[in-house]
Amino acid sequence: MNERLTVQVEGLSHWFGTGAMRRQVLQSISMQIAPGEVVLLTGPSGCGKTTLLTLIGALRKVQQGDVCVFGHQLHGSHRGQRQKLRRHIGMIFQGHNLLRCLTAEQNVQMGADLLPELSYRARRDQARYWLRAVGLDDHLSKLPHDLSGGQKQRVAIARALAARPQLLLADEPTAALDSVTGREVVDLLQRLAREQACAVLMVTHDPRIVDVADRLVQMEDGRLIPTLG
């Protein structure tokens, strides 16, 4: 495995279910993502895109094949190793996963709390900076139930960015956003990639943001089909 690559996947296959219900969802996936590269992953619903993101993000055990992230092999890794690795991975999923009892600022500060070298005040300032960056500077003290779906999505994006990740995995990050806000968000992700050498893998059906990609990859029936780059 090339340790200079952020992500290197070779021969990755994955199944759900057991016995007669066992179904293959990924078939011999191989891909690489370099530091600072933005890769967009497209394809029909149910073709395995989110499963691939969760495997690269160390949220599932690798069943077959190699998944190497930051030079660390995930196949055969134990839970503690995967938890340690996830501290350097930003994840944006459609479910938002915000803590209902925390304000928008506090939810985002949870991302900044992964940076132990920062003081409490610096982590708070980091949270406020990213909330302003996604256009929510007037919503710092609001709880999730007081936010719209699009606002919750922006809080989730700000939380992921506040952790200064080396790898950002995003599943339909613009799905709940209007065209202007969606554009601002993907421009932020592209800036993160360029300025912090953060690798970005983004699942999307949004044709308006294709231009931010260094590479566009299509998935069908659990297989990757490179289409440009």
CSV table of C-alpha atoms in Angstrom, one decimal:
chain,number,residue,atom,x,y,z
A,1,MET,CA,0.0,0.0,0.0
A,2,ASN,CA,1.2,3.5,-0.9
A,3,GLU,CA,1.3,5.5,2.4
A,4,ARG,CA,1.3,8.8,0.5
A,5,LEU,CA,-2.3,8.1,-0.5
A,6,THR,CA,-5.1,9.1,1.9
A,7,VAL,CA,-7.3,6.1,0.8
A,8,GLN,CA,-6.3,3.0,-1.1
A,9,VAL,CA,-8.9,0.3,-1.7
A,10,GLU,CA,-8.1,-3.0,-3.4
A,11,GLY,CA,-10.5,-5.8,-4.2
A,12,LEU,CA,-13.1,-4.7,-1.6
A,13,SER,CA,-16.3,-6.9,-1.5
A,14,HIS,CA,-19.1,-6.7,1.1
A,15,TRP,CA,-22.2,-8.7,1.9
A,16,PHE,CA,-25.3,-8.1,4.0
A,17,GLY,CA,-27.4,-10.9,5.5
A,18,THR,CA,-26.7,-14.5,6.1
A,19,GLY,CA,-27.7,-17.8,4.6
A,20,ALA,CA,-30.3,-17.6,1.8
A,21,MET,CA,-30.7,-13.9,2.5
A,22,ARG,CA,-27.0,-13.1,2.0
A,23,ARG,CA,-26.6,-10.4,-0.7
A,24,GLN,CA,-23.5,-9.0,-2.2
A,25,VAL,CA,-23.5,-5.1,-2.2
A,26,LEU,CA,-19.9,-4.4,-3.2
A,27,GLN,CA,-18.0,-6.3,-5.8
A,28,SER,CA,-14.2,-6.1,-6.1
A,29,ILE,CA,-14.0,-2.3,-5.5
A,30,SER,CA,-10.6,-0.7,-6.1
A,31,MET,CA,-9.9,3.0,-5.8
A,32,GLN,CA,-7.4,5.6,-4.6
A,33,ILE,CA,-7.8,9.1,-3.2
A,34,ALA,CA,-4.8,11.4,-2.8
A,35,PRO,CA,-4.4,14.2,-0.2
A,36,GLY,CA,-6.3,17.3,-1.4
A,37,GLU,CA,-8.2,15.4,-4.0
A,38,VAL,CA,-12.0,15.9,-4.4
A,39,VAL,CA,-13.7,12.8,-5.8
A,40,LEU,CA,-17.5,12.7,-6.5
A,41,LEU,CA,-19.2,9.3,-6.4
A,42,THR,CA,-22.5,9.0,-8.4
A,43,GLY,CA,-24.9,6.2,-9.2
A,44,PRO,CA,-28.5,5.0,-8.6
A,45,SER,CA,-29.9,4.5,-5.1
A,46,GLY,CA,-29.1,1.2,-3.6
A,47,CYS,CA,-25.9,0.5,-5.6
A,48,GLY,CA,-23.6,0.5,-2.6
A,49,LYS,CA,-22.3,4.1,-2.4
A,50,THR,CA,-23.1,4.6,1.3
A,51,THR,CA,-21.8,1.2,2.2
A,52,LEU,CA,-18.5,2.1,0.6
A,53,LEU,CA,-18.3,5.4,2.5
A,54,THR,CA,-19.0,3.6,5.9
A,55,LEU,CA,-16.2,1.0,5.2
A,56,ILE,CA,-13.7,3.7,4.2
A,57,GLY,CA,-14.8,5.6,7.3
A,58,ALA,CA,-14.0,2.7,9.6
A,59,LEU,CA,-17.7,2.4,10.6
A,60,ARG,CA,-18.0,-1.3,9.5
A,61,LYS,CA,-15.7,-4.2,9.5
A,62,VAL,CA,-14.0,-5.0,6.2
A,63,GLN,CA,-15.1,-8.5,5.2
A,64,GLN,CA,-12.9,-9.0,2.0
A,65,GLY,CA,-10.2,-7.0,0.4
A,66,ASP,CA,-7.9,-4.2,1.6
A,67,VAL,CA,-8.9,-0.8,2.8
A,68,CYS,CA,-6.0,1.4,3.8
A,69,VAL,CA,-6.6,4.8,5.3
A,70,PHE,CA,-3.7,7.1,6.2
A,71,GLY,CA,-1.5,4.1,5.7
A,72,HIS,CA,-3.4,1.9,8.2
A,73,GLN,CA,-5.0,-1.3,7.1
A,74,LEU,CA,-8.6,-1.7,8.2
A,75,HIS,CA,-9.1,-5.4,7.2
A,76,GLY,CA,-8.5,-7.2,10.4
A,77,SER,CA,-8.3,-4.1,12.6
A,78,HIS,CA,-10.0,-4.1,16.0
A,79,ARG,CA,-12.5,-1.6,17.3
A,80,GLY,CA,-10.0,0.5,19.2
A,81,GLN,CA,-7.9,1.0,16.0
A,82,ARG,CA,-10.9,2.0,14.0
A,83,GLN,CA,-12.1,4.5,16.7
A,84,LYS,CA,-8.6,6.1,16.7
A,85,LEU,CA,-8.6,6.4,13.0
A,86,ARG,CA,-12.1,8.0,12.9
A,87,ARG,CA,-10.8,11.0,14.9
A,88,HIS,CA,-9.1,12.1,11.7
A,89,ILE,CA,-12.1,11.5,9.4
A,90,GLY,CA,-15.0,14.0,9.0
A,91,MET,CA,-18.3,12.4,8.2
A,92,ILE,CA,-21.4,14.1,6.8
A,93,PHE,CA,-24.4,11.7,6.5
A,94,GLN,CA,-28.0,12.5,5.6
A,95,GLY,CA,-29.3,11.7,9.1
A,96,HIS,CA,-27.5,14.7,10.5
A,97,ASN,CA,-26.9,12.8,13.8
A,98,LEU,CA,-27.1,15.9,15.9
A,99,LEU,CA,-27.5,15.7,19.7
A,100,ARG,CA,-31.0,17.0,20.4
A,101,CYS,CA,-30.1,18.4,23.8
A,102,LEU,CA,-27.2,20.6,22.5
A,103,THR,CA,-27.3,23.9,20.7
A,104,ALA,CA,-26.0,24.3,17.1
A,105,GLU,CA,-22.8,25.8,18.6
A,106,GLN,CA,-22.4,22.9,21.1
A,107,ASN,CA,-23.0,20.3,18.4
A,108,VAL,CA,-20.3,21.9,16.2
A,109,GLN,CA,-17.9,22.2,19.1
A,110,MET,CA,-18.0,18.5,19.4
A,111,GLY,CA,-16.1,18.3,16.2
A,112,ALA,CA,-13.5,20.9,17.5
A,113,ASP,CA,-13.2,18.9,20.7
A,114,LEU,CA,-11.3,16.3,18.7
A,115,LEU,CA,-8.5,18.8,18.6
A,116,PRO,CA,-6.9,18.4,22.0
A,117,GLU,CA,-4.2,21.0,21.4
A,118,LEU,CA,-6.8,23.7,21.3
A,119,SER,CA,-8.1,25.5,24.4
A,120,TYR,CA,-11.8,25.5,25.2
A,121,ARG,CA,-12.1,29.1,24.0
A,122,ALA,CA,-10.2,28.2,20.7
A,123,ARG,CA,-12.6,25.2,20.2
A,124,ARG,CA,-15.6,27.5,20.8
A,125,ASP,CA,-14.2,30.0,18.3
A,126,GLN,CA,-13.6,27.3,15.8
A,127,ALA,CA,-17.3,26.2,16.1
A,128,ARG,CA,-18.5,29.8,15.6
A,129,TYR,CA,-16.2,30.2,12.6
A,130,TRP,CA,-17.6,27.2,10.8
A,131,LEU,CA,-21.2,28.1,11.7
A,132,ARG,CA,-20.7,31.5,10.2
A,133,ALA,CA,-19.0,29.9,7.1
A,134,VAL,CA,-22.2,27.9,6.5
A,135,GLY,CA,-24.5,30.9,7.0
A,136,LEU,CA,-25.8,30.1,10.5
A,137,ASP,CA,-24.2,32.8,12.6
A,138,ASP,CA,-27.7,33.8,13.8
A,139,HIS,CA,-28.6,30.3,14.9
A,140,LEU,CA,-25.8,29.5,17.4
A,141,SER,CA,-28.0,29.0,20.4
A,142,LYS,CA,-30.8,27.1,18.7
A,143,LEU,CA,-31.5,23.4,19.4
A,144,PRO,CA,-32.0,21.0,16.5
A,145,HIS,CA,-35.8,20.9,16.9
A,146,ASP,CA,-35.8,24.6,16.1
A,147,LEU,CA,-33.9,24.2,12.9
A,148,SER,CA,-35.1,23.3,9.4
A,149,GLY,CA,-33.8,20.2,7.6
A,150,GLY,CA,-31.4,22.3,5.6
A,151,GLN,CA,-30.1,24.1,8.7
A,152,LYS,CA,-29.5,20.8,10.5
A,153,GLN,CA,-27.5,19.7,7.4
A,154,ARG,CA,-25.4,22.8,7.6
A,155,VAL,CA,-24.7,22.2,11.3
A,156,ALA,CA,-23.6,18.7,10.5
A,157,ILE,CA,-21.3,20.0,7.8
A,158,ALA,CA,-19.8,22.6,10.2
A,159,ARG,CA,-19.3,20.0,12.8
A,160,ALA,CA,-17.3,17.8,10.4
A,161,LEU,CA,-15.2,20.7,9.2
A,162,ALA,CA,-14.5,21.9,12.8
A,163,ALA,CA,-12.5,18.8,13.4
A,164,ARG,CA,-10.0,19.7,10.7
A,165,PRO,CA,-10.2,16.2,9.1
A,166,GLN,CA,-7.6,14.7,6.9
A,167,LEU,CA,-10.4,12.8,5.1
A,168,LEU,CA,-13.9,14.0,4.6
A,169,LEU,CA,-16.7,11.6,3.6
A,170,ALA,CA,-20.0,13.2,2.6
A,171,ASP,CA,-23.2,11.5,1.7
A,172,GLU,CA,-25.4,13.8,-0.4
A,173,PRO,CA,-24.3,17.0,1.6
A,174,THR,CA,-26.4,19.3,-0.6
A,175,ALA,CA,-29.6,17.2,-0.7
A,176,ALA,CA,-31.5,19.4,1.8
A,177,LEU,CA,-30.0,22.7,0.6
A,178,ASP,CA,-31.1,25.3,-1.9
A,179,SER,CA,-28.9,26.0,-4.9
A,180,VAL,CA,-27.1,29.0,-3.4
A,181,THR,CA,-26.3,27.4,0.0
A,182,GLY,CA,-25.4,24.1,-1.7
A,183,ARG,CA,-22.9,25.9,-3.9
A,184,GLU,CA,-21.4,27.7,-0.9
A,185,VAL,CA,-21.0,24.4,1.0
A,186,VAL,CA,-19.2,22.5,-1.8
A,187,ASP,CA,-17.0,25.5,-2.3
A,188,LEU,CA,-16.1,25.2,1.4
A,189,LEU,CA,-15.3,21.5,1.0
A,190,GLN,CA,-13.1,22.3,-2.0
A,191,ARG,CA,-11.3,25.0,0.0
A,192,LEU,CA,-10.7,22.5,2.8
A,193,ALA,CA,-9.2,20.1,0.3
A,194,ARG,CA,-6.9,22.7,-1.2
A,195,GLU,CA,-5.8,24.5,2.0
A,196,GLN,CA,-5.5,21.5,4.4
A,197,ALA,CA,-4.7,18.7,1.9
A,198,CYS,CA,-7.9,17.0,3.0
A,199,ALA,CA,-9.1,14.2,0.7
A,200,VAL,CA,-12.8,14.5,0.0
A,201,LEU,CA,-15.1,11.6,-1.2
A,202,MET,CA,-18.6,12.9,-1.8
A,203,VAL,CA,-21.7,10.9,-2.8
A,204,THR,CA,-24.0,13.1,-4.8
A,205,HIS,CA,-26.8,13.2,-7.4
A,206,ASP,CA,-26.5,17.0,-7.7
A,207,PRO,CA,-25.3,17.9,-11.3
A,208,ARG,CA,-24.7,21.5,-10.2
A,209,ILE,CA,-21.6,20.7,-8.2
A,210,VAL,CA,-19.8,18.4,-10.6
A,211,ASP,CA,-17.3,21.1,-11.5
A,212,VAL,CA,-15.7,21.0,-8.0
A,213,ALA,CA,-14.4,17.4,-8.6
A,214,ASP,CA,-10.9,16.4,-9.6
A,215,ARG,CA,-12.5,13.1,-10.5
A,216,LEU,CA,-16.0,11.7,-11.1
A,217,VAL,CA,-16.6,8.0,-10.4
A,218,GLN,CA,-19.8,6.2,-11.1
A,219,MET,CA,-21.1,3.1,-9.3
A,220,GLU,CA,-23.5,0.6,-10.7
A,221,ASP,CA,-24.6,-2.7,-9.0
A,222,GLY,CA,-21.8,-2.6,-6.5
A,223,ARG,CA,-19.0,-1.9,-9.0
A,224,LEU,CA,-17.1,1.3,-9.7
A,225,ILE,CA,-17.0,2.6,-13.3
A,226,PRO,CA,-14.5,5.5,-13.7
A,227,THR,CA,-16.1,8.1,-16.0
A,228,LEU,CA,-13.4,10.9,-16.1
A,229,GLY,CA,-10.2,12.0,-14.7
